[in-house]
């Protein structure tokens, strides 16, 4: 899990960029200067998500929303209720 100085959207919501590392390097997600993103590629999300702060809402990001939705459904199915899609 590659952390980029975690500073969330607000104190309870943080963004996870779930695109592959190659995609992230080719087209970095750029937000307000105060907002940083955690990089966890979708293929590592299953093992890393359980290590994240359970008191925060984690917002999943991918380019077109398809992978975010698939990962959201998977995490919800496995009992993680602190996850949504970043739009």
mmCIF file of N, CA and C in Angstrom:
data_model
loop_
_atom_site.group_PDB
_atom_site.id
_atom_site.type_symbol
_atom_site.label_atom_id
_atom_site.label_comp_id
_atom_site.label_asym_id
_atom_site.label_seq_id
_atom_site.Cartn_x
_atom_site.Cartn_y
_atom_site.Cartn_z
ATOM 1 N N UNK A 1 0.863 -1.170 0.000
ATOM 2 C CA UNK A 1 0.000 0.000 0.000
ATOM 3 C C UNK A 1 0.904 1.225 0.000
ATOM 4 N N UNK A 2 0.713 2.062 -0.978
ATOM 5 C CA UNK A 2 1.533 3.254 -1.124
ATOM 6 C C UNK A 2 0.732 4.455 -0.634
ATOM 7 N N UNK A 3 1.167 5.025 0.476
ATOM 8 C CA UNK A 3 0.459 6.176 1.026
ATOM 9 C C UNK A 3 1.127 7.447 0.549
ATOM 10 N N UNK A 4 0.319 8.395 0.158
ATOM 11 C CA UNK A 4 0.824 9.690 -0.284
ATOM 12 C C UNK A 4 0.366 10.736 0.729
ATOM 13 N N UNK A 5 0.954 10.717 1.916
ATOM 14 C CA UNK A 5 0.588 11.669 2.966
ATOM 15 C C UNK A 5 -0.921 11.751 3.131
ATOM 16 N N UNK A 6 -1.496 10.751 3.725
ATOM 17 C CA UNK A 6 -2.956 10.665 3.818
ATOM 18 C C UNK A 6 -3.543 11.936 4.436
ATOM 19 N N UNK A 7 -4.277 12.649 3.645
ATOM 20 C CA UNK A 7 -5.080 13.780 4.090
ATOM 21 C C UNK A 7 -6.379 13.606 3.345
ATOM 22 N N UNK A 8 -7.427 13.445 4.064
ATOM 23 C CA UNK A 8 -8.679 12.998 3.470
ATOM 24 C C UNK A 8 -9.515 14.144 2.914
ATOM 25 N N UNK A 9 -10.571 13.756 2.191
ATOM 26 C CA UNK A 9 -11.526 14.721 1.659
ATOM 27 C C UNK A 9 -12.065 15.547 2.816
ATOM 28 N N UNK A 10 -12.422 14.877 3.869
ATOM 29 C CA UNK A 10 -12.684 15.509 5.155
ATOM 30 C C UNK A 10 -12.126 14.548 6.189
ATOM 31 N N UNK A 11 -12.313 14.799 7.465
ATOM 32 C CA UNK A 11 -11.625 13.949 8.445
ATOM 33 C C UNK A 11 -12.123 12.510 8.465
ATOM 34 N N UNK A 12 -13.249 12.238 7.840
ATOM 35 C CA UNK A 12 -13.788 10.883 7.855
ATOM 36 C C UNK A 12 -13.822 10.192 6.502
ATOM 37 N N UNK A 13 -13.468 10.882 5.417
ATOM 38 C CA UNK A 13 -13.545 10.293 4.083
ATOM 39 C C UNK A 13 -12.207 10.426 3.363
ATOM 40 N N UNK A 14 -11.694 9.291 2.872
ATOM 41 C CA UNK A 14 -10.416 9.272 2.161
ATOM 42 C C UNK A 14 -10.587 8.575 0.813
ATOM 43 N N UNK A 15 -9.729 8.927 -0.125
ATOM 44 C CA UNK A 15 -9.817 8.376 -1.479
ATOM 45 C C UNK A 15 -8.754 7.299 -1.678
ATOM 46 N N UNK A 16 -9.176 6.195 -2.300
ATOM 47 C CA UNK A 16 -8.247 5.137 -2.696
ATOM 48 C C UNK A 16 -8.290 5.044 -4.219
ATOM 49 N N UNK A 17 -7.140 5.254 -4.849
ATOM 50 C CA UNK A 17 -7.021 5.085 -6.292
ATOM 51 C C UNK A 17 -6.751 3.605 -6.538
ATOM 52 N N UNK A 18 -7.729 2.890 -7.146
ATOM 53 C CA UNK A 18 -7.600 1.445 -7.312
ATOM 54 C C UNK A 18 -7.137 1.048 -8.718
ATOM 55 N N UNK A 19 -6.749 2.026 -9.523
ATOM 56 C CA UNK A 19 -6.234 1.706 -10.857
ATOM 57 C C UNK A 19 -4.874 1.022 -10.736
ATOM 58 N N UNK A 20 -4.451 0.362 -11.796
ATOM 59 C CA UNK A 20 -3.130 -0.260 -11.784
ATOM 60 C C UNK A 20 -2.065 0.831 -11.646
ATOM 61 N N UNK A 21 -0.903 0.447 -11.199
ATOM 62 C CA UNK A 21 0.193 1.409 -11.027
ATOM 63 C C UNK A 21 0.519 2.086 -12.365
ATOM 64 N N UNK A 22 0.530 1.323 -13.445
ATOM 65 C CA UNK A 22 0.796 1.905 -14.769
ATOM 66 C C UNK A 22 -0.223 2.989 -15.113
ATOM 67 N N UNK A 23 -1.497 2.703 -14.881
ATOM 68 C CA UNK A 23 -2.546 3.695 -15.164
ATOM 69 C C UNK A 23 -2.360 4.937 -14.304
ATOM 70 N N UNK A 24 -2.023 4.739 -13.035
ATOM 71 C CA UNK A 24 -1.835 5.875 -12.131
ATOM 72 C C UNK A 24 -0.666 6.743 -12.563
ATOM 73 N N UNK A 25 0.400 6.104 -13.046
ATOM 74 C CA UNK A 25 1.562 6.873 -13.489
ATOM 75 C C UNK A 25 1.293 7.605 -14.800
ATOM 76 N N UNK A 26 0.540 6.990 -15.701
ATOM 77 C CA UNK A 26 0.233 7.621 -16.990
ATOM 78 C C UNK A 26 -0.741 8.784 -16.837
ATOM 79 N N UNK A 27 -1.692 8.639 -15.938
ATOM 80 C CA UNK A 27 -2.725 9.649 -15.767
ATOM 81 C C UNK A 27 -3.016 9.833 -14.269
ATOM 82 N N UNK A 28 -2.155 10.573 -13.567
ATOM 83 C CA UNK A 28 -2.341 10.745 -12.126
ATOM 84 C C UNK A 28 -3.665 11.436 -11.791
ATOM 85 N N UNK A 29 -4.262 11.015 -10.718
ATOM 86 C CA UNK A 29 -5.473 11.659 -10.221
ATOM 87 C C UNK A 29 -5.066 12.962 -9.560
ATOM 88 N N UNK A 30 -5.590 14.061 -10.064
ATOM 89 C CA UNK A 30 -5.234 15.374 -9.521
ATOM 90 C C UNK A 30 -6.461 15.995 -8.887
ATOM 91 N N UNK A 31 -6.319 16.326 -7.630
ATOM 92 C CA UNK A 31 -7.384 16.958 -6.874
ATOM 93 C C UNK A 31 -6.850 18.228 -6.247
ATOM 94 N N UNK A 32 -7.660 18.856 -5.469
ATOM 95 C CA UNK A 32 -7.257 20.012 -4.681
ATOM 96 C C UNK A 32 -5.919 19.704 -4.007
ATOM 97 N N UNK A 33 -5.059 20.697 -3.888
ATOM 98 C CA UNK A 33 -3.740 20.503 -3.280
ATOM 99 C C UNK A 33 -3.791 19.912 -1.883
ATOM 100 N N UNK A 34 -4.870 20.098 -1.178
ATOM 101 C CA UNK A 34 -4.969 19.606 0.189
ATOM 102 C C UNK A 34 -5.403 18.149 0.273
ATOM 103 N N UNK A 35 -5.790 17.569 -0.837
ATOM 104 C CA UNK A 35 -6.315 16.209 -0.809
ATOM 105 C C UNK A 35 -5.301 15.255 -1.435
ATOM 106 N N UNK A 36 -4.900 14.284 -0.677
ATOM 107 C CA UNK A 36 -3.975 13.262 -1.168
ATOM 108 C C UNK A 36 -4.733 11.959 -1.328
ATOM 109 N N UNK A 37 -4.131 11.048 -2.042
ATOM 110 C CA UNK A 37 -4.795 9.796 -2.392
ATOM 111 C C UNK A 37 -3.939 8.616 -1.952
ATOM 112 N N UNK A 38 -4.601 7.570 -1.475
ATOM 113 C CA UNK A 38 -3.908 6.327 -1.181
ATOM 114 C C UNK A 38 -3.958 5.490 -2.453
ATOM 115 N N UNK A 39 -2.855 4.889 -2.796
ATOM 116 C CA UNK A 39 -2.787 4.037 -3.976
ATOM 117 C C UNK A 39 -2.810 2.573 -3.544
ATOM 118 N N UNK A 40 -3.907 1.901 -3.868
ATOM 119 C CA UNK A 40 -4.007 0.455 -3.666
ATOM 120 C C UNK A 40 -4.635 -0.106 -4.939
ATOM 121 N N UNK A 41 -3.833 -0.670 -5.824
ATOM 122 C CA UNK A 41 -4.402 -1.237 -7.052
ATOM 123 C C UNK A 41 -5.484 -2.265 -6.732
ATOM 124 N N UNK A 42 -6.484 -2.356 -7.591
ATOM 125 C CA UNK A 42 -7.639 -3.225 -7.355
ATOM 126 C C UNK A 42 -7.241 -4.658 -7.021
ATOM 127 N N UNK A 43 -6.159 -5.142 -7.600
ATOM 128 C CA UNK A 43 -5.747 -6.526 -7.372
ATOM 129 C C UNK A 43 -5.101 -6.735 -5.998
ATOM 130 N N UNK A 44 -4.852 -5.642 -5.255
ATOM 131 C CA UNK A 44 -4.328 -5.746 -3.891
ATOM 132 C C UNK A 44 -5.345 -5.285 -2.850
ATOM 133 N N UNK A 45 -6.470 -4.794 -3.308
ATOM 134 C CA UNK A 45 -7.452 -4.196 -2.400
ATOM 135 C C UNK A 45 -7.968 -5.193 -1.365
ATOM 136 N N UNK A 46 -8.231 -6.408 -1.779
ATOM 137 C CA UNK A 46 -8.770 -7.425 -0.876
ATOM 138 C C UNK A 46 -7.892 -7.603 0.362
ATOM 139 N N UNK A 47 -6.593 -7.687 0.185
ATOM 140 C CA UNK A 47 -5.705 -7.916 1.320
ATOM 141 C C UNK A 47 -5.404 -6.646 2.106
ATOM 142 N N UNK A 48 -5.386 -5.508 1.453
ATOM 143 C CA UNK A 48 -5.018 -4.268 2.148
ATOM 144 C C UNK A 48 -6.196 -3.548 2.801
ATOM 145 N N UNK A 49 -7.395 -3.743 2.292
ATOM 146 C CA UNK A 49 -8.533 -2.971 2.800
ATOM 147 C C UNK A 49 -8.779 -3.238 4.282
ATOM 148 N N UNK A 50 -8.620 -4.457 4.719
ATOM 149 C CA UNK A 50 -8.886 -4.793 6.119
ATOM 150 C C UNK A 50 -7.902 -4.126 7.075
ATOM 151 N N UNK A 51 -6.785 -3.605 6.570
ATOM 152 C CA UNK A 51 -5.785 -2.927 7.399
ATOM 153 C C UNK A 51 -6.087 -1.434 7.573
ATOM 154 N N UNK A 52 -7.031 -0.907 6.792
ATOM 155 C CA UNK A 52 -7.343 0.522 6.837
ATOM 156 C C UNK A 52 -8.225 0.865 8.034
ATOM 157 N N UNK A 53 -8.198 2.121 8.413
ATOM 158 C CA UNK A 53 -8.992 2.628 9.536
ATOM 159 C C UNK A 53 -10.473 2.351 9.299
ATOM 160 N N UNK A 54 -11.076 1.599 10.186
ATOM 161 C CA UNK A 54 -12.487 1.229 10.042
ATOM 162 C C UNK A 54 -13.440 2.370 10.409
ATOM 163 N N UNK A 55 -12.904 3.444 10.974
ATOM 164 C CA UNK A 55 -13.731 4.590 11.342
ATOM 165 C C UNK A 55 -13.839 5.614 10.220
ATOM 166 N N UNK A 56 -13.157 5.378 9.128
ATOM 167 C CA UNK A 56 -13.212 6.286 7.984
ATOM 168 C C UNK A 56 -14.046 5.668 6.867
ATOM 169 N N UNK A 57 -14.599 6.525 6.031
ATOM 170 C CA UNK A 57 -15.268 6.088 4.811
ATOM 171 C C UNK A 57 -14.222 6.149 3.710
ATOM 172 N N UNK A 58 -14.034 5.039 3.007
ATOM 173 C CA UNK A 58 -13.046 4.956 1.943
ATOM 174 C C UNK A 58 -13.759 5.052 0.599
ATOM 175 N N UNK A 59 -13.338 6.015 -0.205
ATOM 176 C CA UNK A 59 -13.945 6.283 -1.503
ATOM 177 C C UNK A 59 -13.064 5.693 -2.596
ATOM 178 N N UNK A 60 -13.602 4.756 -3.358
ATOM 179 C CA UNK A 60 -12.842 4.089 -4.410
ATOM 180 C C UNK A 60 -12.887 4.891 -5.703
ATOM 181 N N UNK A 61 -11.735 5.016 -6.356
ATOM 182 C CA UNK A 61 -11.651 5.749 -7.616
ATOM 183 C C UNK A 61 -11.025 4.878 -8.703
ATOM 184 N N UNK A 62 -11.640 4.905 -9.888
ATOM 185 C CA UNK A 62 -11.020 4.391 -11.117
ATOM 186 C C UNK A 62 -11.505 5.300 -12.242
ATOM 187 N N UNK A 63 -10.921 5.168 -13.418
ATOM 188 C CA UNK A 63 -11.234 6.091 -14.516
ATOM 189 C C UNK A 63 -12.693 6.109 -14.940
ATOM 190 N N UNK A 64 -13.286 4.948 -15.142
ATOM 191 C CA UNK A 64 -14.656 4.952 -15.676
ATOM 192 C C UNK A 64 -15.706 4.476 -14.673
ATOM 193 N N UNK A 65 -15.299 4.092 -13.485
ATOM 194 C CA UNK A 65 -16.252 3.702 -12.449
ATOM 195 C C UNK A 65 -16.602 2.225 -12.418
ATOM 196 N N UNK A 66 -16.260 1.493 -13.460
ATOM 197 C CA UNK A 66 -16.620 0.082 -13.511
ATOM 198 C C UNK A 66 -15.873 -0.734 -12.453
ATOM 199 N N UNK A 67 -14.563 -0.602 -12.403
ATOM 200 C CA UNK A 67 -13.783 -1.358 -11.423
ATOM 201 C C UNK A 67 -14.141 -0.929 -9.997
ATOM 202 N N UNK A 68 -14.402 0.362 -9.801
ATOM 203 C CA UNK A 68 -14.817 0.839 -8.473
ATOM 204 C C UNK A 68 -16.097 0.149 -8.026
ATOM 205 N N UNK A 69 -17.049 0.046 -8.939
ATOM 206 C CA UNK A 69 -18.324 -0.602 -8.606
ATOM 207 C C UNK A 69 -18.140 -2.085 -8.295
ATOM 208 N N UNK A 70 -17.320 -2.763 -9.088
ATOM 209 C CA UNK A 70 -17.066 -4.179 -8.847
ATOM 210 C C UNK A 70 -16.390 -4.399 -7.487
ATOM 211 N N UNK A 71 -15.398 -3.567 -7.188
ATOM 212 C CA UNK A 71 -14.698 -3.691 -5.911
ATOM 213 C C UNK A 71 -15.598 -3.318 -4.741
ATOM 214 N N UNK A 72 -16.451 -2.315 -4.928
ATOM 215 C CA UNK A 72 -17.407 -1.931 -3.897
ATOM 216 C C UNK A 72 -18.321 -3.111 -3.562
ATOM 217 N N UNK A 73 -18.876 -3.743 -4.583
ATOM 218 C CA UNK A 73 -19.758 -4.888 -4.363
ATOM 219 C C UNK A 73 -19.040 -6.018 -3.633
ATOM 220 N N UNK A 74 -17.796 -6.269 -4.021
ATOM 221 C CA UNK A 74 -17.010 -7.321 -3.379
ATOM 222 C C UNK A 74 -16.801 -7.001 -1.893
ATOM 223 N N UNK A 75 -16.388 -5.770 -1.599
ATOM 224 C CA UNK A 75 -16.114 -5.390 -0.211
ATOM 225 C C UNK A 75 -17.384 -5.395 0.638
ATOM 226 N N UNK A 76 -18.483 -4.900 0.077
ATOM 227 C CA UNK A 76 -19.756 -4.925 0.812
ATOM 228 C C UNK A 76 -20.170 -6.369 1.112
ATOM 229 N N UNK A 77 -20.003 -7.242 0.137
ATOM 230 C CA UNK A 77 -20.346 -8.651 0.304
ATOM 231 C C UNK A 77 -19.535 -9.293 1.437
ATOM 232 N N UNK A 78 -18.320 -8.795 1.641
ATOM 233 C CA UNK A 78 -17.454 -9.338 2.684
ATOM 234 C C UNK A 78 -17.521 -8.548 3.987
ATOM 235 N N UNK A 79 -18.583 -7.771 4.154
ATOM 236 C CA UNK A 79 -18.848 -7.130 5.436
ATOM 237 C C UNK A 79 -18.245 -5.766 5.675
ATOM 238 N N UNK A 80 -17.609 -5.189 4.674
ATOM 239 C CA UNK A 80 -17.056 -3.845 4.839
ATOM 240 C C UNK A 80 -18.120 -2.834 4.436
ATOM 241 N N UNK A 81 -18.606 -2.081 5.395
ATOM 242 C CA UNK A 81 -19.667 -1.108 5.131
ATOM 243 C C UNK A 81 -19.141 0.324 5.050
ATOM 244 N N UNK A 82 -17.839 0.484 5.215
ATOM 245 C CA UNK A 82 -17.235 1.816 5.222
ATOM 246 C C UNK A 82 -16.561 2.136 3.888
ATOM 247 N N UNK A 83 -17.227 1.761 2.802
ATOM 248 C CA UNK A 83 -16.671 1.979 1.469
ATOM 249 C C UNK A 83 -17.755 2.487 0.523
ATOM 250 N N UNK A 84 -17.362 3.449 -0.326
ATOM 251 C CA UNK A 84 -18.268 4.030 -1.328
ATOM 252 C C UNK A 84 -17.452 4.320 -2.578
ATOM 253 N N UNK A 85 -18.099 4.851 -3.584
ATOM 254 C CA UNK A 85 -17.414 5.219 -4.825
ATOM 255 C C UNK A 85 -17.180 6.726 -4.857
ATOM 256 N N UNK A 86 -15.963 7.120 -5.221
ATOM 257 C CA UNK A 86 -15.641 8.536 -5.363
ATOM 258 C C UNK A 86 -16.155 8.995 -6.731
ATOM 259 N N UNK A 87 -17.034 10.004 -6.710
ATOM 260 C CA UNK A 87 -17.576 10.530 -7.967
ATOM 261 C C UNK A 87 -17.388 12.016 -8.029
#
